[in-house]
Short mmCIF file of C-alpha atoms in Angstrom, two decimals:
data_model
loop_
_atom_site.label_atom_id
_atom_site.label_comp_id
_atom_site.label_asym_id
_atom_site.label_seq_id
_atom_site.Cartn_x
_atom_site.Cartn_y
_atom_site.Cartn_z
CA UNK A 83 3.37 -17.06 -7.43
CA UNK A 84 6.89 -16.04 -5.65
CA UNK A 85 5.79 -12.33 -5.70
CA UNK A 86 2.51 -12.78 -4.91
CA UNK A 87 1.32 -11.51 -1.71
CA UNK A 88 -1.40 -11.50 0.31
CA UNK A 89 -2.34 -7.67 2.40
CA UNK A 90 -3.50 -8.62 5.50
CA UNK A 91 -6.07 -5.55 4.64
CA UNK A 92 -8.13 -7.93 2.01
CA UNK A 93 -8.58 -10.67 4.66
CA UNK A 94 -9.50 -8.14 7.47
CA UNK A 95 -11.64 -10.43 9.48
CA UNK A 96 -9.17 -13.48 9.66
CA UNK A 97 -7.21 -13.40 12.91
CA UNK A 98 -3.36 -13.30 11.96
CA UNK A 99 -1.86 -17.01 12.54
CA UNK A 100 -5.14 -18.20 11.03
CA UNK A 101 -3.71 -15.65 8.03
CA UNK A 102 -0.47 -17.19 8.70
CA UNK A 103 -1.42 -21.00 8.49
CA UNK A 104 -3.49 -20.32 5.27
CA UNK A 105 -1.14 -18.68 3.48
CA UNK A 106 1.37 -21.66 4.54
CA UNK A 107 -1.09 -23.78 3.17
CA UNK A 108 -1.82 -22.20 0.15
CA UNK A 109 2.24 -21.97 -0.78
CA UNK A 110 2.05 -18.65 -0.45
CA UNK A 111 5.33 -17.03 0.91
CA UNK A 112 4.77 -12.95 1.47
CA UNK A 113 2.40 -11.05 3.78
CA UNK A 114 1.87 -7.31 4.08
CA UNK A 115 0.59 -6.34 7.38
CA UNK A 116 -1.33 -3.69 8.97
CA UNK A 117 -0.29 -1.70 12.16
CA UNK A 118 -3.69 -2.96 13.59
CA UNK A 119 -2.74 -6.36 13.17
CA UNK A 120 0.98 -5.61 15.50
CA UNK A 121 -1.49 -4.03 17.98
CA UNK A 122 -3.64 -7.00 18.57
CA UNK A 123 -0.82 -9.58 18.77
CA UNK A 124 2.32 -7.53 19.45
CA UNK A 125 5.45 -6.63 17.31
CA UNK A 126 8.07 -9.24 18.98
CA UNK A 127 5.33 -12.23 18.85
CA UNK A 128 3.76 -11.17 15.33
CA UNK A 129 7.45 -11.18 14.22
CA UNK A 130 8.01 -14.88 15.51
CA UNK A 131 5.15 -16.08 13.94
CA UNK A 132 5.03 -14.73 10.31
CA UNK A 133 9.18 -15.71 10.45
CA UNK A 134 8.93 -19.30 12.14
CA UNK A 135 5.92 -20.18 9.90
CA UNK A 136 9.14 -18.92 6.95
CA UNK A 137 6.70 -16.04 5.31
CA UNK A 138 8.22 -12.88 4.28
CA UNK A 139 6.57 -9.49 5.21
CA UNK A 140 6.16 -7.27 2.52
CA UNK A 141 5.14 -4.28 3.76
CA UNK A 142 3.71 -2.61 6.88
CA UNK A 143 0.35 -0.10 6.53
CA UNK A 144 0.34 2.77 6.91
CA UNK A 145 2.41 5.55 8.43
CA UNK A 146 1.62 9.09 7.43
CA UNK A 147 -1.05 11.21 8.31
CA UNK A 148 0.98 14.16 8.95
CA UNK A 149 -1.61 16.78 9.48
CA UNK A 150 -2.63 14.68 12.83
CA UNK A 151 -1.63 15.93 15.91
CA UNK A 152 1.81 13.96 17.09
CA UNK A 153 2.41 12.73 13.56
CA UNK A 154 6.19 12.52 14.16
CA UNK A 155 6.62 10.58 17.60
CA UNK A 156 3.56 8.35 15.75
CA UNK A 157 5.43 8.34 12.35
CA UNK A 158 8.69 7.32 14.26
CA UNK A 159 6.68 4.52 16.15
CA UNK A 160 5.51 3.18 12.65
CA UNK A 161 8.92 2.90 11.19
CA UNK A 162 10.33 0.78 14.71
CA UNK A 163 7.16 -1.46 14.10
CA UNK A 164 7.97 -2.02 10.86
CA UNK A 165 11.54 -2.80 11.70
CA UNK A 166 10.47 -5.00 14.38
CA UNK A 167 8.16 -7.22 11.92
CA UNK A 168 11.17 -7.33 9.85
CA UNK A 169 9.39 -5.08 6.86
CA UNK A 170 11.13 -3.24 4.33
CA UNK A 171 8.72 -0.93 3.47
CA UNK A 172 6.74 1.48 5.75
CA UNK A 173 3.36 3.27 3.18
CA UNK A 174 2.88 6.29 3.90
CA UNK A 175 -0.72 8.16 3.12
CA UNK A 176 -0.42 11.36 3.62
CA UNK A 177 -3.39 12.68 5.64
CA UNK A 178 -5.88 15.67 4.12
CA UNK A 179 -6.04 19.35 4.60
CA UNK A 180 -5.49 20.54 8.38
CA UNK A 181 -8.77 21.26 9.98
CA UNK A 182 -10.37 24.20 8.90
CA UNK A 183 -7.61 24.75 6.03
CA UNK A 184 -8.58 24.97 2.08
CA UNK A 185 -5.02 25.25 1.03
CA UNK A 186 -3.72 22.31 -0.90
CA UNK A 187 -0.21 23.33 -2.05
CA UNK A 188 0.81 23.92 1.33
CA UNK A 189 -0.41 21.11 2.98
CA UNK A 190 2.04 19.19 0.35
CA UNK A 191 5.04 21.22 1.23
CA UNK A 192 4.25 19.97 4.74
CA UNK A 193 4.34 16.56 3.54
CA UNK A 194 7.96 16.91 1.77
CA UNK A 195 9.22 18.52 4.78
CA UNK A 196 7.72 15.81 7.25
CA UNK A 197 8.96 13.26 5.48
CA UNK A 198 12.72 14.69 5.17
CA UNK A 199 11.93 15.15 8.91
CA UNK A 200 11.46 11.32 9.53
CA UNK A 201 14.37 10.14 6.86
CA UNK A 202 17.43 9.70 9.36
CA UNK A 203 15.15 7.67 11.49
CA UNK A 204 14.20 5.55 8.82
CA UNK A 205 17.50 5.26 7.68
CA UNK A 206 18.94 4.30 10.82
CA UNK A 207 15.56 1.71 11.03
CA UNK A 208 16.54 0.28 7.83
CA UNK A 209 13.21 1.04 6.63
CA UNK A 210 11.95 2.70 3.17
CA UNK A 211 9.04 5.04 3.44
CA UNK A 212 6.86 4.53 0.58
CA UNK A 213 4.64 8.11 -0.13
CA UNK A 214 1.60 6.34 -1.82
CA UNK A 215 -0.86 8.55 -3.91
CA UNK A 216 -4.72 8.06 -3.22
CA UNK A 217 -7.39 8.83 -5.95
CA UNK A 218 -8.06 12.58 -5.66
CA UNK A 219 -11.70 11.46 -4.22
CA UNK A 220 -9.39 10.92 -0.70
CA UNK A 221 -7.42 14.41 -0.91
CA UNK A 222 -9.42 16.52 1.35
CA UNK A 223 -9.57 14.27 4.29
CA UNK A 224 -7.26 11.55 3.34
CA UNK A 225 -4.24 12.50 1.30
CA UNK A 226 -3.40 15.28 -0.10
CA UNK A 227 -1.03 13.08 -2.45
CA UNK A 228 -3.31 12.44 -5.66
CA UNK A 229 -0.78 11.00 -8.36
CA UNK A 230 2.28 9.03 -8.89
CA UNK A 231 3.88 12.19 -10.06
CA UNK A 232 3.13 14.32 -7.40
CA UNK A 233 4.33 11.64 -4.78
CA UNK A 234 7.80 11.57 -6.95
CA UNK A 235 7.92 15.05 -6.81
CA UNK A 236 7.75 14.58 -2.73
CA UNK A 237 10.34 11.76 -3.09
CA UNK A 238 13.04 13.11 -5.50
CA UNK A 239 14.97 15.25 -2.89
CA UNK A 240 15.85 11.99 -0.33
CA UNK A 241 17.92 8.99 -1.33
CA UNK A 242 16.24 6.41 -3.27
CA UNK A 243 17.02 3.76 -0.29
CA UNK A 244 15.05 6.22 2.55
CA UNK A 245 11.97 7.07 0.02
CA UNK A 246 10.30 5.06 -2.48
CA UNK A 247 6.69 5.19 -3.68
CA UNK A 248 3.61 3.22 -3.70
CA UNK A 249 1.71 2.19 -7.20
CA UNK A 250 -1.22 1.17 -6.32
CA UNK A 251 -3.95 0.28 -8.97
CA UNK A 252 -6.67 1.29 -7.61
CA UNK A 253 -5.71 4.59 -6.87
CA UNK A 254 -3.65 5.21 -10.39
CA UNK A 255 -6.19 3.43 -12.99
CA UNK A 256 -7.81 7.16 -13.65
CA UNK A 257 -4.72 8.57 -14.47
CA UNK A 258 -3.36 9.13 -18.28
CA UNK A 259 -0.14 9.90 -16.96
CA UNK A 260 0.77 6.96 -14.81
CA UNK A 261 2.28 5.10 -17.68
CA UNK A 262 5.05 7.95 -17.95
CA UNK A 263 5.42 8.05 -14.07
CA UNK A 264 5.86 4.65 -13.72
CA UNK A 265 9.12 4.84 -16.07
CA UNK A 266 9.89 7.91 -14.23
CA UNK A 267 9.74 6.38 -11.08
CA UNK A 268 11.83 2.82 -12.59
CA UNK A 269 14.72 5.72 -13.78
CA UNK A 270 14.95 6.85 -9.73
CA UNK A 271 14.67 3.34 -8.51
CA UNK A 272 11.74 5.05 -6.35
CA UNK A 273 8.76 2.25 -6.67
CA UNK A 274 8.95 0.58 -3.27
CA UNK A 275 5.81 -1.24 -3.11
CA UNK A 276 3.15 -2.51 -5.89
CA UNK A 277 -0.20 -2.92 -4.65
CA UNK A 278 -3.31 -4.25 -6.90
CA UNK A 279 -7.12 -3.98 -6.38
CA UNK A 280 -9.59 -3.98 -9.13
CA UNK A 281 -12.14 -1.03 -9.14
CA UNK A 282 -16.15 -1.78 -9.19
CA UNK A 283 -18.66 0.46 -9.05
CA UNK A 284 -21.30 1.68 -8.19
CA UNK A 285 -18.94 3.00 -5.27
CA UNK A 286 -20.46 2.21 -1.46
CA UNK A 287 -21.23 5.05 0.70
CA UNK A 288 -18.41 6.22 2.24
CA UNK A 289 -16.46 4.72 -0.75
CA UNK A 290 -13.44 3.98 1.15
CA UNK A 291 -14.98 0.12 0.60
CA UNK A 292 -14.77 0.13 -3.12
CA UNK A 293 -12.12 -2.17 -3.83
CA UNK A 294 -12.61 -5.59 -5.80
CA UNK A 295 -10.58 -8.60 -6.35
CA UNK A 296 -8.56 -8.40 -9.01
CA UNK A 297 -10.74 -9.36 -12.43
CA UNK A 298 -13.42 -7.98 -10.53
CA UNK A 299 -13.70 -4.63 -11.83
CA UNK A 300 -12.70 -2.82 -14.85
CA UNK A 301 -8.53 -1.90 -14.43
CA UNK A 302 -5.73 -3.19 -16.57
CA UNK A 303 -4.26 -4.59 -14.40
CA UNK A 304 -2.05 -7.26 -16.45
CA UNK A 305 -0.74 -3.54 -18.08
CA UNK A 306 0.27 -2.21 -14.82
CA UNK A 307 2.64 -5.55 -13.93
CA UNK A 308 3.69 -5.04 -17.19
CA UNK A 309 4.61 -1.62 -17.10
CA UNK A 310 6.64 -1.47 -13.27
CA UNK A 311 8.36 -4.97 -14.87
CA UNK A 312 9.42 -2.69 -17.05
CA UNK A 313 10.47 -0.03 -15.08
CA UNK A 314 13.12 -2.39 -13.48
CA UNK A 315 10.51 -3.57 -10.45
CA UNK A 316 11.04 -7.10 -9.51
CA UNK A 317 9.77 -7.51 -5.88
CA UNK A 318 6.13 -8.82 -4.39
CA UNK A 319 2.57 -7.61 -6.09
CA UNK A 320 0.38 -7.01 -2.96
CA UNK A 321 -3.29 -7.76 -3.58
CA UNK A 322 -4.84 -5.09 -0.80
CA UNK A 323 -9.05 -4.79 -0.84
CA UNK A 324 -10.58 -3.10 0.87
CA UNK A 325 -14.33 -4.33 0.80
CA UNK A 326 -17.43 -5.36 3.09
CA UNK A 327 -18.67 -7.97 0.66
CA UNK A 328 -14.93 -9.32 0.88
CA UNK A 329 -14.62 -9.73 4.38
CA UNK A 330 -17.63 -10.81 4.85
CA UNK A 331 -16.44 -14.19 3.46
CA UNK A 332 -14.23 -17.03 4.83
CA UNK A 333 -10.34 -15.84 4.89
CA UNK A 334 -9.27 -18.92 2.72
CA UNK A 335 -12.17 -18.48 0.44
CA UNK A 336 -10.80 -14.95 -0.36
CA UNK A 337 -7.24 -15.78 -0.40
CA UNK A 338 -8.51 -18.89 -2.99
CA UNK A 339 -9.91 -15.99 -4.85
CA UNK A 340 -7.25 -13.56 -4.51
CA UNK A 341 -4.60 -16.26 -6.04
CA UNK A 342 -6.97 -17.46 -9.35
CA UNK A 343 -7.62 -13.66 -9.71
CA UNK A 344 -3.70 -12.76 -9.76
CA UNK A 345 -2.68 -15.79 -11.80
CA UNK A 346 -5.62 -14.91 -14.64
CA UNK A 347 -5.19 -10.93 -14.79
CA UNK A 348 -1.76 -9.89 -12.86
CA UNK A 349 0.74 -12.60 -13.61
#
């Protein structure tokens, strides 16, 4: 349980210092927020309260999006947020194809060169941007980023310390290749963030709502732990759902869930 995690995402509903006193009740010890949740409450006061209640923040969602108009003043705004909340780790998705655009290889250069763009910043922030690949369903109007290898290949030319990567089951599970990127990525000390959601189908419409608790679907997931353990990864497992059904329930009823669902097919 010390790198478990709960992503603010998979309680979506639950305001955050009711997240905050249930995760203190539940012994757990590290959050990852979203951007939204810094907008309702504020950065300085959201800060205070995840840090007096002693939690640990283990990422902020999301920056990225860099085919949106003012993606770099946002971007910039993102990492200081993330600073603020005192998180390590800033994800990054991507963003699709530019309006009106059908060509994918250069909408990837433009990710490689925003995010070199937004590296001295982050350095100076003390925050690691973490490029995370979505399944290729999301690559026309979502990210262009579709595997763990392509979001190395983004990564490789920037220090390890200003760009990491984001495995995410949920995204990777598809992919026969992941196993190799994953050592790839524990070689360039470039995984930055570990995120776990089981997938279920059928898919809902707009399948953005997919995600299941972990056991709930059909990923190895217990072989992913395994295989960024190997890759020299020691730091938090996020459990980040994104589901209707989910929220729908009580916050502590998920984050009851959540835990029995890590412990029997993460840990």
């Amino acid at each position: 349980m010390k790198r478990f995690a709960l992503n603010s995402a998979t309680t979506r509903r639950w305001p955050l210092p009711d997240l905050v006193a249930g995760c203190v009740d539940a012994g757990v010890g590290n959050v990852g927020l979203w951007r939204e949740d810094l907008a309702g409450y504020g950065v300085e006061a959201a800060a205070a309260l995840v840090r007096d209640a002693g939690l640990t923040v283990t990422s902020l969602c999301r920056g990225g999006f860099l085919d949106a108009p003012g993606w770099f003043d946002e971007n910039r705004r993102a990492i200081d947020e993330a600073a603020g909340v005192g998180a390590p780790v800033l994800v990054l998705v991507s963003g699709g194809l530019p309006a009106g655009s059908r060509d994918l290889d250069a909408a990837r250069a433009h990710v490689g060169e925003a995010i070199g763009a937004l590296v001295p910043h982050a350095l100076a922030a003390g925050v690691r941007l973490a490029v995370e690949p979505l399944h290729p369903m999301f690559c026309s109007d979502r990210c262009v980023v579709a595997s763990l290898g392509q979001a190395l290949d983004l990564a490789e030319p920037y220090p390890p310390e200003a760009v990491g990567v984001v495995v995410d089951t949920y995204h990777l599970w598809w992919d026969d290749q992941v196993w190799a990127q994953i050592a790839r990525a524990g070689r360039a000390e470039r995984i930055a963030c570990f995120q776990v959601a089981d997938w279920v189908t059928p898919l809902p419409a707009g399948v953005l709502l997919g995600r299941g608790l972990p056991g709930a679907g059909c990923v190895e997931l217990r072989r992913f732990r395994e295989a960024v353990d190997a890759a020299g990864y020691t730091g938090p497992i996020e459990v980040e759902v994104f589901a209707e059904e989910v929220w729908s329930r009580p916050g502590r009823v998920v984050l009851d869930e959540a835990i029995a669902g890590y412990r029997e097919h993460v840990a």
